[in-house]
Amino acid sequence: MLAAVAAVLASPLRAQTPESVWDDVVAEWRAAVRDEGIVGASLARVQDGRVVALESEGMADLERGLPVDDQTIYHWASITKTLTAISIMQLRDRGLVRLDDPIVAYVPELREVHNPYGPMEDITIRHLMSHSAGFRGGTWPYAGGEPWQPHEPTEWSQLVAMIPYTKIHFQPGSRFSYSNPGIIFLGRVIEKVTGDVFEAYVDKNIFRPLGMRRSYFDVTPWHLLPHRSNHYFVREGRREPGGVDFNTGITVSNGGLNAPVGDMARYLAFLTGAPIDGADFDAVLPRASLEEMWEPVVPIGDNRMGNASMGLSYFLYERDGVRVVGHTGTQRAFYSFFYMDPASGSAVLAAFNTGSSDETGPDTDAVRVRISGRLVNELFPRVRASGGAR
């Protein structure tokens, strides 16, 4: 009996506190950022709605001599998709849409998509939110990459022109396949139903109620330029700036978000349900609707974080009865992630501003995978073990 007790007390879960795990991961993160040659990065831990740790490393902009600090504004790329999904749930809760409505009821241009599995009326808003509609992954149906080409389509008409050359790749609802166009079509639904442009709708219905006063899409307002991070591509061992801003065009609902870590922490406080000053959570979405978004819709499979599935635009992971919710973002040379354990009010997020165009540059994605994996698999269980579950 005594030996069993001693073994439990000596276990890694008992031996390390959340703070010691965090310190260890931060040390690894700093070393990785430096060793890989990542220009700048931020890493934060949120507990019960408060930023309990915010780490900065490197430079936000080499040309301006601007170091990364707690006000640095990053591009969060596909994490934008979660805001689009919340917007759809708002419209659902107001009786303006239903998740099982056919997408063609709101985006009739999609009737021209080639669907060998049945009529396009069978594809629903829920299918798009869960990345199970069968659309391709990328926005463009071809591989571009020429410097004179736009980063993304800038007009809805450009997407409409591609629709007759688009097909459904599998039986809708049968499996998961990550799709950027699907989320773009949801952005179109928001605009058609509300009469607002997507950016204005999110600002009024998410940013303002949550107090995310420095969050915006695409072009940086002049008063925030001193805090905006550049991004860097490494080619043949040289860092090339990608520019402070770029236009995500008509794909803004898919990946146009810019925000400082502090604003993203307010977003995570909302997701975890921890009350914070200056925020009206109920004005954004009732807790029951958020929980509905975190119910598995389609399986993905096992990975380093556990049994993975897709909810309504959130990635879900379950291991030993613990549910983790999150999303990542990758666009141009920006990389990011957030993960949270809603039951314990614990969350983490990170952003990086450097990517590689060849083998001479940093493997930023590998750093992201390694650091996020340790936080989910080591930090979250220790928060729970220390009494953080609520």
Short mmCIF file of C-alpha atoms in Angstrom, two decimals:
data_model
loop_
_atom_site.label_atom_id
_atom_site.label_comp_id
_atom_site.label_asym_id
_atom_site.label_seq_id
_atom_site.Cartn_x
_atom_site.Cartn_y
_atom_site.Cartn_z
CA MET A 1 0.00 0.00 0.00
CA LEU A 2 2.76 2.46 0.95
CA ALA A 3 4.62 1.62 -2.23
CA ALA A 4 1.53 2.35 -4.30
CA VAL A 5 1.04 5.70 -2.57
CA ALA A 6 4.70 6.57 -3.11
CA ALA A 7 4.41 5.71 -6.79
CA VAL A 8 1.42 8.02 -7.19
CA LEU A 9 3.18 10.87 -5.39
CA ALA A 10 6.25 10.39 -7.53
CA SER A 11 4.32 10.38 -10.80
CA PRO A 12 5.05 13.22 -13.22
CA LEU A 13 1.50 14.53 -12.88
CA ARG A 14 1.99 14.96 -9.11
CA ALA A 15 5.61 16.09 -9.28
CA GLN A 16 5.08 19.02 -11.63
CA THR A 17 2.81 21.99 -11.12
CA PRO A 18 1.11 23.86 -13.97
CA GLU A 19 3.62 26.67 -13.43
CA SER A 20 6.64 24.39 -13.68
CA VAL A 21 5.28 22.76 -16.83
CA TRP A 22 4.64 26.19 -18.33
CA ASP A 23 8.16 27.35 -17.50
CA ASP A 24 9.62 24.23 -19.10
CA VAL A 25 7.56 24.64 -22.28
CA VAL A 26 8.41 28.35 -22.49
CA ALA A 27 12.12 27.52 -22.30
CA GLU A 28 11.71 25.02 -25.15
CA TRP A 29 9.65 27.53 -27.15
CA ARG A 30 12.27 30.29 -26.77
CA ALA A 31 15.06 27.95 -27.79
CA ALA A 32 13.08 26.73 -30.81
CA VAL A 33 12.29 30.28 -31.97
CA ARG A 34 15.96 31.24 -31.75
CA ASP A 35 17.38 28.02 -33.17
CA GLU A 36 14.97 27.95 -36.12
CA GLY A 37 15.54 31.60 -36.96
CA ILE A 38 11.93 32.66 -36.43
CA VAL A 39 11.89 36.46 -36.42
CA GLY A 40 9.18 36.99 -33.80
CA ALA A 41 6.64 35.07 -31.74
CA SER A 42 4.28 35.31 -28.79
CA LEU A 43 3.00 32.64 -26.39
CA ALA A 44 0.27 33.14 -23.80
CA ARG A 45 -1.55 31.24 -21.10
CA VAL A 46 -5.07 32.17 -20.04
CA GLN A 47 -6.68 30.88 -16.85
CA ASP A 48 -10.23 31.78 -15.80
CA GLY A 49 -10.30 34.71 -18.19
CA ARG A 50 -7.00 36.24 -17.08
CA VAL A 51 -3.73 36.30 -18.96
CA VAL A 52 -1.51 34.67 -16.35
CA ALA A 53 1.55 34.54 -18.61
CA LEU A 54 2.48 36.33 -21.82
CA GLU A 55 5.84 35.62 -23.40
CA SER A 56 7.43 37.57 -26.26
CA GLU A 57 10.47 36.67 -28.34
CA GLY A 58 12.25 38.43 -31.18
CA MET A 59 11.12 41.17 -33.51
CA ALA A 60 7.74 42.17 -34.90
CA ASP A 61 9.37 44.20 -37.67
CA LEU A 62 13.09 44.15 -38.45
CA GLU A 63 12.97 47.12 -40.80
CA ARG A 64 11.31 49.37 -38.21
CA GLY A 65 13.30 47.96 -35.29
CA LEU A 66 10.03 46.95 -33.62
CA PRO A 67 10.33 44.21 -30.98
CA VAL A 68 7.51 41.83 -30.14
CA ASP A 69 5.64 42.94 -27.02
CA ASP A 70 2.24 42.48 -25.40
CA GLN A 71 0.61 44.84 -27.93
CA THR A 72 1.94 43.21 -31.09
CA ILE A 73 -0.78 42.57 -33.66
CA TYR A 74 -0.58 39.29 -35.58
CA HIS A 75 -2.52 37.84 -38.47
CA TRP A 76 -4.51 34.83 -37.17
CA ALA A 77 -5.49 33.34 -40.54
CA SER A 78 -7.87 30.37 -40.28
CA ILE A 79 -8.76 31.04 -36.66
CA THR A 80 -11.09 33.53 -38.36
CA LYS A 81 -13.25 30.53 -39.28
CA THR A 82 -14.39 30.20 -35.68
CA LEU A 83 -15.73 33.78 -35.73
CA THR A 84 -17.60 33.00 -38.94
CA ALA A 85 -19.16 29.97 -37.28
CA ILE A 86 -20.19 31.99 -34.21
CA SER A 87 -21.82 34.50 -36.55
CA ILE A 88 -23.83 31.73 -38.21
CA MET A 89 -24.93 30.46 -34.78
CA GLN A 90 -26.05 33.97 -33.88
CA LEU A 91 -28.25 34.04 -36.98
CA ARG A 92 -29.56 30.57 -36.13
CA ASP A 93 -30.44 31.64 -32.58
CA ARG A 94 -32.29 34.68 -33.97
CA GLY A 95 -34.34 32.47 -36.27
CA LEU A 96 -32.79 33.85 -39.46
CA VAL A 97 -31.19 30.60 -40.66
CA ARG A 98 -31.32 26.91 -39.80
CA LEU A 99 -28.23 24.73 -39.78
CA ASP A 100 -29.95 22.12 -41.93
CA ASP A 101 -31.04 24.64 -44.56
CA PRO A 102 -29.57 23.94 -48.01
CA ILE A 103 -26.72 26.30 -48.79
CA VAL A 104 -28.20 27.05 -52.22
CA ALA A 105 -31.12 28.77 -50.48
CA TYR A 106 -28.66 31.55 -49.58
CA VAL A 107 -25.98 31.14 -52.25
CA PRO A 108 -27.95 30.12 -55.36
CA GLU A 109 -24.82 30.35 -57.53
CA LEU A 110 -23.75 27.02 -56.01
CA ARG A 111 -26.42 25.21 -58.02
CA GLU A 112 -23.82 25.24 -60.83
CA VAL A 113 -21.38 23.07 -58.85
CA HIS A 114 -20.95 19.57 -60.28
CA ASN A 115 -22.24 17.15 -57.63
CA PRO A 116 -22.04 13.50 -58.71
CA TYR A 117 -23.57 12.43 -55.38
CA GLY A 118 -26.93 14.15 -55.71
CA PRO A 119 -28.58 17.56 -55.92
CA MET A 120 -26.82 20.57 -54.42
CA GLU A 121 -29.94 21.07 -52.28
CA ASP A 122 -28.66 18.17 -50.16
CA ILE A 123 -25.66 20.19 -48.95
CA THR A 124 -26.47 22.15 -45.80
CA ILE A 125 -25.02 24.93 -43.71
CA ARG A 126 -24.10 22.27 -41.12
CA HIS A 127 -22.04 20.42 -43.73
CA LEU A 128 -20.06 23.59 -44.48
CA MET A 129 -19.51 24.38 -40.79
CA SER A 130 -18.18 20.86 -40.16
CA HIS A 131 -15.97 20.68 -43.28
CA SER A 132 -17.95 17.70 -44.53
CA ALA A 133 -19.67 19.16 -47.61
CA GLY A 134 -17.19 17.72 -50.11
CA PHE A 135 -15.71 20.95 -51.48
CA ARG A 136 -12.00 21.15 -52.34
CA GLY A 137 -9.51 22.43 -49.77
CA GLY A 138 -8.03 25.48 -51.50
CA THR A 139 -9.79 28.60 -52.71
CA TRP A 140 -8.35 28.46 -56.22
CA PRO A 141 -8.95 25.33 -58.33
CA TYR A 142 -5.40 25.54 -59.67
CA ALA A 143 -1.92 26.15 -58.29
CA GLY A 144 -0.99 29.77 -58.89
CA GLY A 145 1.84 31.43 -57.02
CA GLU A 146 2.93 33.99 -59.58
CA PRO A 147 3.88 37.31 -57.94
CA TRP A 148 1.45 39.24 -60.13
CA GLN A 149 -1.51 37.13 -59.02
CA PRO A 150 -3.73 38.30 -56.13
CA HIS A 151 -3.20 36.53 -52.82
CA GLU A 152 -6.88 35.62 -52.76
CA PRO A 153 -9.87 36.43 -54.99
CA THR A 154 -10.79 40.03 -54.30
CA GLU A 155 -14.34 39.97 -55.67
CA TRP A 156 -17.30 37.62 -55.29
CA SER A 157 -17.57 37.56 -59.09
CA GLN A 158 -14.18 35.83 -59.26
CA LEU A 159 -15.43 32.97 -57.10
CA VAL A 160 -18.67 32.78 -59.05
CA ALA A 161 -16.66 32.40 -62.26
CA MET A 162 -14.97 29.32 -60.75
CA ILE A 163 -18.17 27.64 -59.59
CA PRO A 164 -18.98 25.83 -62.89
CA TYR A 165 -15.47 24.31 -62.68
CA THR A 166 -16.02 23.12 -59.11
CA LYS A 167 -17.14 19.67 -58.04
CA ILE A 168 -18.13 17.83 -54.89
CA HIS A 169 -15.46 15.25 -54.07
CA PHE A 170 -17.36 12.85 -51.79
CA GLN A 171 -20.79 12.12 -50.37
CA PRO A 172 -21.70 15.18 -48.28
CA GLY A 173 -21.66 14.43 -44.57
CA SER A 174 -19.74 11.18 -44.96
CA ARG A 175 -16.32 12.39 -43.83
CA PHE A 176 -14.11 15.32 -42.89
CA SER A 177 -12.10 17.27 -45.47
CA TYR A 178 -10.87 20.73 -44.54
CA SER A 179 -12.30 23.28 -46.97
CA ASN A 180 -11.59 26.99 -47.29
CA PRO A 181 -14.30 27.62 -49.91
CA GLY A 182 -16.95 26.17 -47.62
CA ILE A 183 -16.27 28.83 -45.00
CA ILE A 184 -16.17 31.56 -47.65
CA PHE A 185 -19.68 30.53 -48.68
CA LEU A 186 -20.78 30.88 -45.03
CA GLY A 187 -19.42 34.42 -45.06
CA ARG A 188 -21.63 35.05 -48.07
CA VAL A 189 -24.63 33.73 -46.11
CA ILE A 190 -23.93 36.21 -43.31
CA GLU A 191 -23.81 39.10 -45.75
CA LYS A 192 -26.95 38.05 -47.63
CA VAL A 193 -29.04 37.53 -44.48
CA THR A 194 -27.91 40.61 -42.53
CA GLY A 195 -27.21 43.13 -45.28
CA ASP A 196 -23.87 43.92 -43.61
CA VAL A 197 -20.45 43.28 -45.06
CA PHE A 198 -18.79 40.48 -43.10
CA GLU A 199 -16.23 42.70 -41.40
CA ALA A 200 -18.86 45.14 -40.11
CA TYR A 201 -21.09 42.33 -38.86
CA VAL A 202 -18.32 40.70 -36.81
CA ASP A 203 -17.19 44.04 -35.43
CA LYS A 204 -20.70 44.87 -34.20
CA ASN A 205 -21.68 41.42 -32.97
CA ILE A 206 -18.43 39.89 -31.65
CA PHE A 207 -15.57 42.37 -31.29
CA ARG A 208 -17.49 45.16 -29.56
CA PRO A 209 -19.43 43.00 -27.07
CA LEU A 210 -16.20 41.21 -26.09
CA GLY A 211 -14.16 44.40 -25.82
CA MET A 212 -11.79 43.35 -28.62
CA ARG A 213 -11.05 46.96 -29.47
CA ARG A 214 -7.87 46.36 -31.47
CA SER A 215 -9.17 43.53 -33.65
CA TYR A 216 -9.96 44.08 -37.32
CA PHE A 217 -9.68 42.57 -40.79
CA ASP A 218 -7.12 43.11 -43.55
CA VAL A 219 -5.90 46.74 -43.69
CA THR A 220 -4.44 48.06 -40.44
CA PRO A 221 -5.89 51.36 -39.15
CA TRP A 222 -3.21 54.05 -38.99
CA HIS A 223 -3.28 54.31 -35.19
CA LEU A 224 -2.48 50.58 -34.85
CA LEU A 225 0.38 50.49 -37.37
CA PRO A 226 3.06 50.95 -34.65
CA HIS A 227 1.97 47.57 -33.24
CA ARG A 228 1.45 45.57 -36.44
CA SER A 229 3.81 42.68 -37.05
CA ASN A 230 5.41 42.20 -40.43
CA HIS A 231 5.92 38.65 -41.66
CA TYR A 232 9.00 37.05 -43.17
CA PHE A 233 9.70 34.37 -45.75
CA VAL A 234 13.11 32.73 -45.66
CA ARG A 235 14.52 32.03 -49.13
CA GLU A 236 18.06 30.78 -49.67
CA GLY A 237 18.84 31.68 -46.08
CA ARG A 238 17.67 35.30 -46.44
CA ARG A 239 14.71 36.86 -44.65
CA GLU A 240 12.37 38.66 -47.02
CA PRO A 241 9.59 40.82 -45.54
CA GLY A 242 6.12 39.99 -46.79
CA GLY A 243 4.65 43.35 -45.85
CA VAL A 244 2.57 44.57 -42.97
CA ASP A 245 -0.81 44.10 -44.67
CA PHE A 246 -2.27 41.95 -47.41
CA ASN A 247 -5.77 41.73 -48.80
CA THR A 248 -7.72 38.54 -48.15
CA GLY A 249 -10.44 39.91 -50.41
CA ILE A 250 -13.67 37.97 -50.67
CA THR A 251 -12.10 35.21 -48.54
CA VAL A 252 -11.99 37.41 -45.42
CA SER A 253 -14.46 35.16 -43.56
CA ASN A 254 -12.01 32.32 -44.11
CA GLY A 255 -8.83 33.99 -42.83
CA GLY A 256 -8.75 37.79 -42.51
CA LEU A 257 -8.43 38.33 -38.75
CA ASN A 258 -5.73 40.58 -37.25
CA ALA A 259 -5.54 41.06 -33.48
CA PRO A 260 -3.15 41.44 -30.54
CA VAL A 261 -2.73 38.58 -28.09
CA GLY A 262 -4.66 40.54 -25.45
CA ASP A 263 -7.77 40.67 -27.62
CA MET A 264 -7.44 36.98 -28.43
CA ALA A 265 -7.27 36.29 -24.70
CA ARG A 266 -10.63 38.05 -24.33
CA TYR A 267 -11.99 35.76 -27.04
CA LEU A 268 -10.70 32.74 -25.13
CA ALA A 269 -12.25 34.05 -21.91
CA PHE A 270 -15.58 34.11 -23.73
CA LEU A 271 -15.08 30.57 -25.01
CA THR A 272 -14.15 29.22 -21.58
CA GLY A 273 -16.98 31.13 -19.89
CA ALA A 274 -14.79 33.11 -17.49
CA PRO A 275 -16.35 36.55 -16.80
CA ILE A 276 -14.19 39.58 -17.59
CA ASP A 277 -14.73 43.31 -17.26
CA GLY A 278 -16.15 45.13 -20.26
CA ALA A 279 -17.53 42.04 -21.99
CA ASP A 280 -21.11 40.93 -22.59
CA PHE A 281 -20.92 37.22 -23.34
CA ASP A 282 -24.67 36.70 -23.67
CA ALA A 283 -24.82 39.38 -26.36
CA VAL A 284 -22.49 37.21 -28.44
CA LEU A 285 -23.78 33.67 -27.94
CA PRO A 286 -25.48 31.69 -25.15
CA ARG A 287 -23.36 29.03 -23.49
CA ALA A 288 -25.65 26.27 -24.78
CA SER A 289 -25.02 27.32 -28.37
CA LEU A 290 -21.25 27.30 -27.83
CA GLU A 291 -21.46 23.82 -26.33
CA GLU A 292 -23.46 22.72 -29.36
CA MET A 293 -20.57 23.84 -31.57
CA TRP A 294 -18.24 21.59 -29.60
CA GLU A 295 -20.20 18.40 -30.17
CA PRO A 296 -18.51 16.03 -32.65
CA VAL A 297 -20.05 16.04 -36.13
CA VAL A 298 -17.54 14.04 -38.19
CA PRO A 299 -14.55 11.97 -37.02
CA ILE A 300 -11.00 12.82 -38.03
CA GLY A 301 -8.98 10.11 -36.26
CA ASP A 302 -6.33 9.72 -33.59
CA ASN A 303 -3.41 12.13 -33.41
CA ARG A 304 -0.90 13.44 -30.87
CA MET A 305 -3.65 15.19 -28.87
CA GLY A 306 -6.12 12.33 -28.73
CA ASN A 307 -9.16 11.20 -30.65
CA ALA A 308 -9.88 14.07 -33.05
CA SER A 309 -13.17 15.13 -34.58
CA MET A 310 -14.68 18.22 -36.14
CA GLY A 311 -17.50 20.11 -34.50
CA LEU A 312 -19.08 23.21 -35.98
CA SER A 313 -15.82 24.82 -37.18
CA TYR A 314 -13.84 23.86 -34.05
CA PHE A 315 -11.39 20.98 -33.83
CA LEU A 316 -12.16 18.67 -30.91
CA TYR A 317 -9.81 16.28 -29.13
CA GLU A 318 -10.64 13.77 -26.42
CA ARG A 319 -8.24 11.78 -24.27
CA ASP A 320 -9.06 10.03 -21.01
CA GLY A 321 -12.41 11.76 -20.87
CA VAL A 322 -10.92 15.25 -21.22
CA ARG A 323 -12.18 17.42 -24.09
CA VAL A 324 -9.91 19.98 -25.73
CA VAL A 325 -11.19 22.53 -28.25
CA GLY A 326 -9.05 24.55 -30.64
CA HIS A 327 -8.00 25.74 -34.07
CA THR A 328 -4.84 26.68 -35.92
CA GLY A 329 -4.08 29.36 -38.49
CA THR A 330 -1.57 29.44 -41.35
CA GLN A 331 -1.41 32.10 -44.03
CA ARG A 332 1.60 33.38 -45.88
CA ALA A 333 4.32 33.42 -43.18
CA PHE A 334 1.99 33.72 -40.17
CA TYR A 335 1.37 30.66 -37.99
CA SER A 336 -0.88 30.49 -34.94
CA PHE A 337 -2.88 28.23 -32.63
CA PHE A 338 -5.24 28.25 -29.69
CA TYR A 339 -6.37 25.34 -27.54
CA MET A 340 -8.55 25.28 -24.45
CA ASP A 341 -9.91 22.96 -21.81
CA PRO A 342 -13.36 24.47 -21.17
CA ALA A 343 -13.96 22.42 -18.03
CA SER A 344 -10.94 23.89 -16.22
CA GLY A 345 -11.00 27.36 -17.76
CA SER A 346 -7.49 26.84 -19.11
CA ALA A 347 -6.36 28.02 -22.55
CA VAL A 348 -3.18 28.68 -24.51
CA LEU A 349 -2.41 30.54 -27.71
CA ALA A 350 0.60 31.40 -29.83
CA ALA A 351 1.56 33.27 -32.97
CA PHE A 352 4.68 33.28 -35.16
CA ASN A 353 5.62 35.67 -37.98
CA THR A 354 8.09 33.63 -40.04
CA GLY A 355 7.81 30.87 -42.63
CA SER A 356 10.06 29.20 -45.16
CA SER A 357 10.03 29.11 -48.94
CA ASP A 358 12.74 26.44 -49.13
CA GLU A 359 14.76 24.07 -46.96
CA THR A 360 16.97 26.88 -45.65
CA GLY A 361 14.20 28.42 -43.55
CA PRO A 362 12.55 27.54 -40.25
CA ASP A 363 10.13 24.67 -39.83
CA THR A 364 7.64 26.84 -37.99
CA ASP A 365 4.86 24.30 -38.29
CA ALA A 366 6.97 21.68 -36.51
CA VAL A 367 7.60 24.15 -33.67
CA ARG A 368 3.89 24.88 -33.47
CA VAL A 369 3.02 21.18 -33.37
CA ARG A 370 5.62 20.41 -30.70
CA ILE A 371 4.77 23.31 -28.40
CA SER A 372 0.99 23.01 -28.69
CA GLY A 373 1.21 19.25 -28.13
CA ARG A 374 3.13 19.69 -24.90
CA LEU A 375 0.72 22.32 -23.62
CA VAL A 376 -2.34 20.19 -24.33
CA ASN A 377 -0.86 16.91 -23.10
CA GLU A 378 1.12 18.20 -20.11
CA LEU A 379 -0.22 21.58 -18.96
CA PHE A 380 -3.97 20.99 -19.17
CA PRO A 381 -3.93 17.71 -17.16
CA ARG A 382 -1.89 19.38 -14.42
CA VAL A 383 -4.30 22.30 -14.21
CA ARG A 384 -7.06 19.77 -13.66
CA ALA A 385 -4.99 17.81 -11.15
CA SER A 386 -4.32 21.00 -9.19
CA GLY A 387 -8.04 21.65 -8.79
CA GLY A 388 -8.61 23.78 -11.86
CA ALA A 389 -11.64 21.82 -13.05
CA ARG A 390 -14.93 23.62 -12.57
#
